[in-house]
């Protein structure tokens, strides 16, 4: 920690010459004069910038610094001293931690935590966050960065942890580091990756029946989220409409959700396989097989009577 002051040297009684500055102070404090030697003109004044540097292990408190200027005039050694006080305060600092510090992520899905920072000892500034992630199909994405922080206050940002279906189950340590200048602190986020439980999806009913679309009411019977990503609709003749890039709903465990199934003219991105123009609309009273594929490649086939 550094602090500066100004020492003024003035000529009296017609003095002119070079004045050398020195300082006496207790250990832990270093005094630097810039310049340490000044040429003083007759009747004039000169200044020197004084920098006080406190070592990291310096004791807190106020130190008396005796600043002495010495000069040689003929056969005489002239000197004059002044008292300077230097106060060592605690260095501005900050802390960083994750809350919660341990999260569980189902392979193929995401979860998040909050990174909380707090300022202390007069810290005011920006803290830049970074994350060290172990290899193993694990990714992180942060929110606000850098984070502005003031002493006595807390700030937080989010951290999203993502996995793939190839992420091996187990515990991973993610190191989050906050840095500001020469000060840095880290915390550990424990990520527990688990295998997904077998997905279970049931059909509760069919609503909103129209010639080229209908709505399925679905229920997630399992204990992991289910994301729907493709479907196919087959009639009794084997003619099939397929949508492979479907942005279907994500159904939370134990929850219900609606899924809109489009065919024919209502689905420009669907593909058709079968006898041309035979299956262009749903026909009342006819039976159809609707197969839904999830993000984890589970397939569920439901029989629907239109």
mmCIF file of C-alpha atoms in Angstrom:
data_model
loop_
_atom_site.group_PDB
_atom_site.id
_atom_site.type_symbol
_atom_site.label_atom_id
_atom_site.label_comp_id
_atom_site.label_asym_id
_atom_site.label_seq_id
_atom_site.Cartn_x
_atom_site.Cartn_y
_atom_site.Cartn_z
ATOM 1 C CA UNK A 1 0.000 0.000 0.000
ATOM 2 C CA UNK A 2 1.342 3.435 -0.939
ATOM 3 C CA UNK A 3 0.543 7.014 0.076
ATOM 4 C CA UNK A 4 2.126 10.290 -0.995
ATOM 5 C CA UNK A 5 2.817 13.669 0.548
ATOM 6 C CA UNK A 6 4.821 16.757 -0.377
ATOM 7 C CA UNK A 7 7.884 18.039 1.449
ATOM 8 C CA UNK A 8 8.641 21.731 0.936
ATOM 9 C CA UNK A 9 12.177 23.078 1.371
ATOM 10 C CA UNK A 10 12.552 26.857 1.619
ATOM 11 C CA UNK A 11 15.590 29.116 1.701
ATOM 12 C CA UNK A 12 16.135 31.292 4.779
ATOM 13 C CA UNK A 13 18.844 33.815 5.632
ATOM 14 C CA UNK A 14 20.115 33.831 2.049
ATOM 15 C CA UNK A 15 20.776 30.075 1.854
ATOM 16 C CA UNK A 16 21.385 28.490 -1.525
ATOM 17 C CA UNK A 17 22.626 24.990 -2.242
ATOM 18 C CA UNK A 18 21.761 21.298 -2.444
ATOM 19 C CA UNK A 19 19.619 19.761 0.273
ATOM 20 C CA UNK A 20 19.594 15.978 0.712
ATOM 21 C CA UNK A 21 16.488 14.398 2.204
ATOM 22 C CA UNK A 22 16.467 11.375 4.501
ATOM 23 C CA UNK A 23 13.864 9.740 6.711
ATOM 24 C CA UNK A 24 13.834 7.887 10.005
ATOM 25 C CA UNK A 25 10.940 5.478 10.524
ATOM 26 C CA UNK A 26 10.165 2.148 12.152
ATOM 27 C CA UNK A 27 10.584 -1.085 10.174
ATOM 28 C CA UNK A 28 7.723 -2.010 7.871
ATOM 29 C CA UNK A 29 7.565 1.467 6.328
ATOM 30 C CA UNK A 30 9.764 2.651 3.453
ATOM 31 C CA UNK A 31 10.027 6.350 2.563
ATOM 32 C CA UNK A 32 11.026 7.382 -0.951
ATOM 33 C CA UNK A 33 11.781 10.996 -1.942
ATOM 34 C CA UNK A 34 11.469 12.152 -5.530
ATOM 35 C CA UNK A 35 13.862 13.820 -5.896
ATOM 36 C CA UNK A 36 15.954 12.976 -2.845
ATOM 37 C CA UNK A 37 18.264 15.894 -3.492
ATOM 38 C CA UNK A 38 17.012 19.385 -4.394
ATOM 39 C CA UNK A 39 18.742 22.625 -5.360
ATOM 40 C CA UNK A 40 17.332 25.501 -3.349
ATOM 41 C CA UNK A 41 17.727 29.037 -4.786
ATOM 42 C CA UNK A 42 18.178 32.089 -2.601
ATOM 43 C CA UNK A 43 14.844 33.051 -1.102
ATOM 44 C CA UNK A 44 13.072 30.298 -3.031
ATOM 45 C CA UNK A 45 11.201 27.083 -2.274
ATOM 46 C CA UNK A 46 11.455 23.599 -3.759
ATOM 47 C CA UNK A 47 9.234 20.559 -3.280
ATOM 48 C CA UNK A 48 9.842 16.830 -3.246
ATOM 49 C CA UNK A 49 7.190 14.143 -3.564
ATOM 50 C CA UNK A 50 7.339 11.772 -0.625
ATOM 51 C CA UNK A 51 5.977 8.248 -1.023
ATOM 52 C CA UNK A 52 5.353 6.021 1.977
ATOM 53 C CA UNK A 53 5.220 2.297 1.233
ATOM 54 C CA UNK A 54 3.897 -0.191 3.771
ATOM 55 C CA UNK A 55 5.056 -3.792 3.610
ATOM 56 C CA UNK A 56 2.399 -6.519 3.505
ATOM 57 C CA UNK A 57 3.396 -7.571 7.026
ATOM 58 C CA UNK A 58 3.456 -4.025 8.415
ATOM 59 C CA UNK A 59 1.556 -3.599 11.660
ATOM 60 C CA UNK A 60 -1.572 -1.485 11.496
ATOM 61 C CA UNK A 61 -1.403 1.904 13.172
ATOM 62 C CA UNK A 62 0.201 5.355 12.965
ATOM 63 C CA UNK A 63 3.937 5.790 12.437
ATOM 64 C CA UNK A 64 6.024 8.906 13.098
ATOM 65 C CA UNK A 65 8.390 9.689 10.247
ATOM 66 C CA UNK A 66 11.203 12.180 10.869
ATOM 67 C CA UNK A 67 12.131 13.860 7.591
ATOM 68 C CA UNK A 68 15.538 15.556 7.659
ATOM 69 C CA UNK A 69 17.077 17.870 5.102
ATOM 70 C CA UNK A 70 20.869 18.257 5.213
ATOM 71 C CA UNK A 71 23.177 20.633 3.345
ATOM 72 C CA UNK A 72 26.801 21.737 3.511
ATOM 73 C CA UNK A 73 27.505 25.473 3.574
ATOM 74 C CA UNK A 74 31.223 26.149 3.689
ATOM 75 C CA UNK A 75 32.514 24.283 6.701
ATOM 76 C CA UNK A 76 29.105 23.987 8.283
ATOM 77 C CA UNK A 77 26.613 21.126 8.047
ATOM 78 C CA UNK A 78 23.096 22.481 8.122
ATOM 79 C CA UNK A 79 20.063 20.362 8.924
ATOM 80 C CA UNK A 80 16.384 20.816 9.575
ATOM 81 C CA UNK A 81 13.732 18.226 10.424
ATOM 82 C CA UNK A 82 9.971 17.890 10.222
ATOM 83 C CA UNK A 83 7.538 15.317 11.533
ATOM 84 C CA UNK A 84 5.404 13.353 9.097
ATOM 85 C CA UNK A 85 2.824 10.814 10.248
ATOM 86 C CA UNK A 86 1.903 7.753 8.190
ATOM 87 C CA UNK A 87 -1.106 5.620 9.066
ATOM 88 C CA UNK A 88 -1.283 1.988 7.930
ATOM 89 C CA UNK A 89 -4.862 0.842 7.430
ATOM 90 C CA UNK A 90 -6.150 -2.613 6.485
ATOM 91 C CA UNK A 91 -5.816 -3.260 2.762
ATOM 92 C CA UNK A 92 -9.065 -3.128 0.813
ATOM 93 C CA UNK A 93 -10.110 -6.685 0.128
ATOM 94 C CA UNK A 94 -12.994 -8.830 -1.025
ATOM 95 C CA UNK A 95 -14.340 -12.344 -0.657
ATOM 96 C CA UNK A 96 -15.970 -14.723 -3.127
ATOM 97 C CA UNK A 97 -18.073 -17.836 -2.602
ATOM 98 C CA UNK A 98 -20.646 -19.967 -4.398
ATOM 99 C CA UNK A 99 -24.160 -20.456 -3.040
ATOM 100 C CA UNK A 100 -25.090 -23.194 -3.088
ATOM 101 C CA UNK A 101 -21.522 -24.491 -3.131
ATOM 102 C CA UNK A 102 -22.633 -27.929 -4.339
ATOM 103 C CA UNK A 103 -25.112 -28.656 -7.142
ATOM 104 C CA UNK A 104 -26.387 -31.791 -8.861
ATOM 105 C CA UNK A 105 -26.704 -31.928 -12.638
ATOM 106 C CA UNK A 106 -28.368 -34.705 -14.602
ATOM 107 C CA UNK A 107 -26.131 -35.692 -17.531
ATOM 108 C CA UNK A 108 -27.399 -33.887 -20.606
ATOM 109 C CA UNK A 109 -28.951 -31.035 -18.642
ATOM 110 C CA UNK A 110 -27.932 -27.821 -16.860
ATOM 111 C CA UNK A 111 -28.055 -26.334 -13.378
ATOM 112 C CA UNK A 112 -26.945 -23.045 -11.898
ATOM 113 C CA UNK A 113 -25.575 -21.437 -8.765
ATOM 114 C CA UNK A 114 -24.889 -17.892 -7.579
ATOM 115 C CA UNK A 115 -21.409 -16.427 -7.183
ATOM 116 C CA UNK A 116 -21.501 -13.944 -4.317
ATOM 117 C CA UNK A 117 -18.838 -11.287 -3.701
ATOM 118 C CA UNK A 118 -18.498 -8.940 -0.739
ATOM 119 C CA UNK A 119 -16.175 -5.981 -0.166
ATOM 120 C CA UNK A 120 -14.335 -5.260 3.071
ATOM 121 C CA UNK A 121 -11.702 -2.920 4.512
ATOM 122 C CA UNK A 122 -12.720 -0.088 2.216
ATOM 123 C CA UNK A 123 -12.534 -2.055 -1.027
ATOM 124 C CA UNK A 124 -14.078 -0.301 -4.022
ATOM 125 C CA UNK A 125 -13.549 -1.599 -7.527
ATOM 126 C CA UNK A 126 -14.342 -4.210 -10.132
ATOM 127 C CA UNK A 127 -13.701 -7.911 -9.693
ATOM 128 C CA UNK A 128 -13.146 -10.064 -12.785
ATOM 129 C CA UNK A 129 -14.334 -13.649 -12.495
ATOM 130 C CA UNK A 130 -12.906 -16.708 -14.220
ATOM 131 C CA UNK A 131 -13.574 -20.431 -13.919
ATOM 132 C CA UNK A 132 -11.286 -23.433 -14.180
ATOM 133 C CA UNK A 133 -13.271 -26.428 -15.389
ATOM 134 C CA UNK A 134 -12.015 -30.038 -15.372
ATOM 135 C CA UNK A 135 -11.993 -31.876 -18.675
ATOM 136 C CA UNK A 136 -14.980 -34.138 -19.102
ATOM 137 C CA UNK A 137 -17.748 -32.574 -21.199
ATOM 138 C CA UNK A 138 -18.514 -29.976 -18.546
ATOM 139 C CA UNK A 139 -19.147 -26.342 -19.473
ATOM 140 C CA UNK A 140 -19.819 -23.109 -17.594
ATOM 141 C CA UNK A 141 -21.370 -19.812 -18.628
ATOM 142 C CA UNK A 142 -21.342 -16.753 -16.406
ATOM 143 C CA UNK A 143 -23.564 -13.743 -15.985
ATOM 144 C CA UNK A 144 -22.365 -10.224 -15.215
ATOM 145 C CA UNK A 145 -18.573 -9.966 -15.442
ATOM 146 C CA UNK A 146 -16.712 -7.998 -14.150
ATOM 147 C CA UNK A 147 -18.688 -7.324 -10.989
ATOM 148 C CA UNK A 148 -18.585 -3.867 -9.387
ATOM 149 C CA UNK A 149 -18.123 -3.989 -5.641
ATOM 150 C CA UNK A 150 -18.089 -1.490 -2.769
ATOM 151 C CA UNK A 151 -16.950 -1.931 0.807
ATOM 152 C CA UNK A 152 -19.507 -3.483 3.102
ATOM 153 C CA UNK A 153 -21.775 -4.444 0.210
ATOM 154 C CA UNK A 154 -22.409 -7.705 -1.607
ATOM 155 C CA UNK A 155 -22.956 -8.363 -5.298
ATOM 156 C CA UNK A 156 -23.816 -11.565 -7.073
ATOM 157 C CA UNK A 157 -23.829 -13.061 -10.529
ATOM 158 C CA UNK A 158 -25.057 -16.373 -11.874
ATOM 159 C CA UNK A 159 -23.033 -19.335 -13.104
ATOM 160 C CA UNK A 160 -24.656 -21.895 -15.395
ATOM 161 C CA UNK A 161 -23.142 -25.383 -15.508
ATOM 162 C CA UNK A 162 -23.944 -27.501 -18.547
ATOM 163 C CA UNK A 163 -23.344 -31.174 -19.264
ATOM 164 C CA UNK A 164 -23.813 -33.492 -22.222
ATOM 165 C CA UNK A 165 -25.098 -37.040 -22.410
ATOM 166 C CA UNK A 166 -21.408 -38.028 -22.674
ATOM 167 C CA UNK A 167 -20.456 -36.427 -19.345
ATOM 168 C CA UNK A 168 -19.282 -39.182 -17.023
ATOM 169 C CA UNK A 169 -21.147 -39.392 -13.707
ATOM 170 C CA UNK A 170 -19.150 -38.236 -10.698
ATOM 171 C CA UNK A 171 -18.084 -35.203 -8.714
ATOM 172 C CA UNK A 172 -16.230 -32.348 -10.392
ATOM 173 C CA UNK A 173 -14.572 -29.360 -8.734
ATOM 174 C CA UNK A 174 -14.953 -26.061 -10.575
ATOM 175 C CA UNK A 175 -12.616 -23.324 -9.304
ATOM 176 C CA UNK A 176 -14.050 -19.804 -9.481
ATOM 177 C CA UNK A 177 -11.456 -17.030 -9.126
ATOM 178 C CA UNK A 178 -12.112 -13.347 -8.568
ATOM 179 C CA UNK A 179 -9.279 -10.934 -9.409
ATOM 180 C CA UNK A 180 -8.800 -7.210 -8.912
ATOM 181 C CA UNK A 181 -5.329 -5.839 -9.480
ATOM 182 C CA UNK A 182 -2.891 -7.913 -7.448
ATOM 183 C CA UNK A 183 -5.609 -9.303 -5.178
ATOM 184 C CA UNK A 184 -7.319 -12.577 -6.037
ATOM 185 C CA UNK A 185 -9.455 -15.079 -4.172
ATOM 186 C CA UNK A 186 -10.990 -18.393 -5.173
ATOM 187 C CA UNK A 187 -13.756 -20.725 -4.142
ATOM 188 C CA UNK A 188 -14.740 -24.244 -5.145
ATOM 189 C CA UNK A 189 -18.065 -25.278 -6.673
ATOM 190 C CA UNK A 190 -18.752 -29.002 -6.401
ATOM 191 C CA UNK A 191 -20.714 -30.336 -9.385
ATOM 192 C CA UNK A 192 -22.249 -33.771 -8.923
ATOM 193 C CA UNK A 193 -23.150 -35.267 -12.314
ATOM 194 C CA UNK A 194 -25.620 -38.143 -12.156
ATOM 195 C CA UNK A 195 -27.081 -40.491 -14.747
ATOM 196 C CA UNK A 196 -30.617 -39.635 -15.760
ATOM 197 C CA UNK A 197 -33.313 -41.917 -14.442
ATOM 198 C CA UNK A 198 -35.314 -43.759 -17.117
ATOM 199 C CA UNK A 199 -37.722 -41.281 -18.655
ATOM 200 C CA UNK A 200 -41.421 -41.946 -18.277
ATOM 201 C CA UNK A 201 -44.056 -40.058 -20.250
ATOM 202 C CA UNK A 202 -47.798 -40.686 -20.373
ATOM 203 C CA UNK A 203 -50.639 -39.299 -22.485
ATOM 204 C CA UNK A 204 -53.451 -37.704 -20.503
ATOM 205 C CA UNK A 205 -55.603 -36.742 -23.458
ATOM 206 C CA UNK A 206 -55.978 -34.969 -26.799
ATOM 207 C CA UNK A 207 -57.415 -31.465 -27.206
ATOM 208 C CA UNK A 208 -57.746 -28.782 -29.874
ATOM 209 C CA UNK A 209 -58.302 -31.169 -32.762
ATOM 210 C CA UNK A 210 -57.934 -29.501 -36.158
ATOM 211 C CA UNK A 211 -57.388 -30.996 -39.637
ATOM 212 C CA UNK A 212 -53.628 -30.368 -39.597
ATOM 213 C CA UNK A 213 -52.818 -30.087 -35.896
ATOM 214 C CA UNK A 214 -53.770 -31.378 -32.494
ATOM 215 C CA UNK A 215 -52.593 -30.886 -28.923
ATOM 216 C CA UNK A 216 -51.368 -33.673 -26.661
ATOM 217 C CA UNK A 217 -51.636 -33.339 -22.890
ATOM 218 C CA UNK A 218 -48.583 -35.124 -21.459
ATOM 219 C CA UNK A 219 -47.402 -36.021 -17.951
ATOM 220 C CA UNK A 220 -43.817 -36.614 -16.806
ATOM 221 C CA UNK A 221 -43.904 -39.618 -14.462
ATOM 222 C CA UNK A 222 -40.155 -39.608 -13.788
ATOM 223 C CA UNK A 223 -37.825 -37.614 -11.568
ATOM 224 C CA UNK A 224 -35.807 -35.824 -14.271
ATOM 225 C CA UNK A 225 -36.904 -33.171 -16.785
ATOM 226 C CA UNK A 226 -37.946 -34.440 -20.223
ATOM 227 C CA UNK A 227 -37.237 -32.334 -23.310
ATOM 228 C CA UNK A 228 -39.143 -33.245 -26.475
ATOM 229 C CA UNK A 229 -37.145 -32.780 -29.677
ATOM 230 C CA UNK A 230 -38.816 -34.735 -32.526
ATOM 231 C CA UNK A 231 -42.002 -36.566 -33.440
ATOM 232 C CA UNK A 232 -43.633 -38.644 -36.152
ATOM 233 C CA UNK A 233 -47.311 -39.232 -36.970
ATOM 234 C CA UNK A 234 -48.314 -42.431 -38.808
ATOM 235 C CA UNK A 235 -51.719 -43.344 -40.204
ATOM 236 C CA UNK A 236 -53.158 -46.854 -40.577
ATOM 237 C CA UNK A 237 -51.645 -47.163 -44.079
ATOM 238 C CA UNK A 238 -48.107 -46.418 -42.865
ATOM 239 C CA UNK A 239 -47.954 -42.907 -44.313
ATOM 240 C CA UNK A 240 -45.849 -40.721 -42.019
ATOM 241 C CA UNK A 241 -45.210 -37.073 -41.167
ATOM 242 C CA UNK A 242 -41.942 -36.388 -39.294
ATOM 243 C CA UNK A 243 -40.540 -33.270 -37.626
ATOM 244 C CA UNK A 244 -36.913 -33.791 -36.568
ATOM 245 C CA UNK A 245 -36.014 -30.255 -35.445
ATOM 246 C CA UNK A 246 -38.969 -29.764 -33.146
ATOM 247 C CA UNK A 247 -38.665 -27.224 -30.347
ATOM 248 C CA UNK A 248 -40.849 -29.179 -28.009
ATOM 249 C CA UNK A 249 -41.590 -28.375 -24.387
ATOM 250 C CA UNK A 250 -39.436 -29.364 -21.425
ATOM 251 C CA UNK A 251 -41.621 -31.098 -18.858
ATOM 252 C CA UNK A 252 -40.543 -30.945 -15.217
ATOM 253 C CA UNK A 253 -40.752 -34.082 -13.053
ATOM 254 C CA UNK A 254 -44.314 -34.768 -11.945
ATOM 255 C CA UNK A 255 -45.691 -32.002 -14.165
ATOM 256 C CA UNK A 256 -48.088 -31.776 -17.097
ATOM 257 C CA UNK A 257 -47.474 -29.961 -20.369
ATOM 258 C CA UNK A 258 -49.124 -29.452 -23.740
ATOM 259 C CA UNK A 259 -47.406 -30.428 -26.989
ATOM 260 C CA UNK A 260 -48.750 -29.210 -30.331
ATOM 261 C CA UNK A 261 -48.405 -31.744 -33.164
ATOM 262 C CA UNK A 262 -48.465 -30.315 -36.699
ATOM 263 C CA UNK A 263 -48.782 -32.083 -40.060
ATOM 264 C CA UNK A 264 -49.515 -31.192 -43.665
ATOM 265 C CA UNK A 265 -49.915 -27.546 -44.573
ATOM 266 C CA UNK A 266 -49.408 -26.477 -40.934
ATOM 267 C CA UNK A 267 -45.858 -27.845 -40.861
ATOM 268 C CA UNK A 268 -43.548 -26.464 -43.548
ATOM 269 C CA UNK A 269 -40.490 -28.116 -41.967
ATOM 270 C CA UNK A 270 -42.048 -31.576 -41.690
ATOM 271 C CA UNK A 271 -41.108 -34.386 -44.067
ATOM 272 C CA UNK A 272 -43.657 -36.771 -45.588
ATOM 273 C CA UNK A 273 -43.145 -40.427 -46.444
ATOM 274 C CA UNK A 274 -45.901 -42.449 -48.069
ATOM 275 C CA UNK A 275 -48.437 -42.371 -50.866
ATOM 276 C CA UNK A 276 -48.556 -38.861 -52.316
ATOM 277 C CA UNK A 277 -51.475 -36.774 -51.037
ATOM 278 C CA UNK A 278 -53.040 -39.719 -49.190
ATOM 279 C CA UNK A 279 -52.368 -38.416 -45.672
ATOM 280 C CA UNK A 280 -52.681 -34.628 -45.698
ATOM 281 C CA UNK A 281 -55.143 -34.161 -42.843
ATOM 282 C CA UNK A 282 -56.411 -35.890 -39.737
ATOM 283 C CA UNK A 283 -59.687 -37.682 -40.407
ATOM 284 C CA UNK A 284 -62.328 -37.910 -37.662
ATOM 285 C CA UNK A 285 -62.655 -41.443 -36.299
ATOM 286 C CA UNK A 286 -59.294 -42.586 -37.687
ATOM 287 C CA UNK A 287 -56.484 -43.924 -35.516
ATOM 288 C CA UNK A 288 -52.936 -42.541 -35.589
ATOM 289 C CA UNK A 289 -49.655 -43.493 -33.946
ATOM 290 C CA UNK A 290 -47.686 -40.541 -32.584
ATOM 291 C CA UNK A 291 -44.076 -41.286 -31.637
ATOM 292 C CA UNK A 292 -42.209 -38.679 -29.591
ATOM 293 C CA UNK A 293 -38.418 -38.709 -29.190
ATOM 294 C CA UNK A 294 -36.768 -36.924 -26.254
ATOM 295 C CA UNK A 295 -33.432 -35.166 -25.939
ATOM 296 C CA UNK A 296 -32.052 -38.332 -24.325
ATOM 297 C CA UNK A 297 -33.330 -40.392 -27.287
ATOM 298 C CA UNK A 298 -36.125 -42.075 -25.367
ATOM 299 C CA UNK A 299 -39.146 -42.839 -27.550
ATOM 300 C CA UNK A 300 -42.795 -42.893 -26.530
ATOM 301 C CA UNK A 301 -45.559 -44.010 -28.894
ATOM 302 C CA UNK A 302 -49.180 -43.086 -28.254
ATOM 303 C CA UNK A 303 -52.296 -44.274 -30.058
ATOM 304 C CA UNK A 304 -54.633 -41.392 -30.799
ATOM 305 C CA UNK A 305 -58.160 -41.584 -32.163
ATOM 306 C CA UNK A 306 -58.968 -38.331 -33.906
#
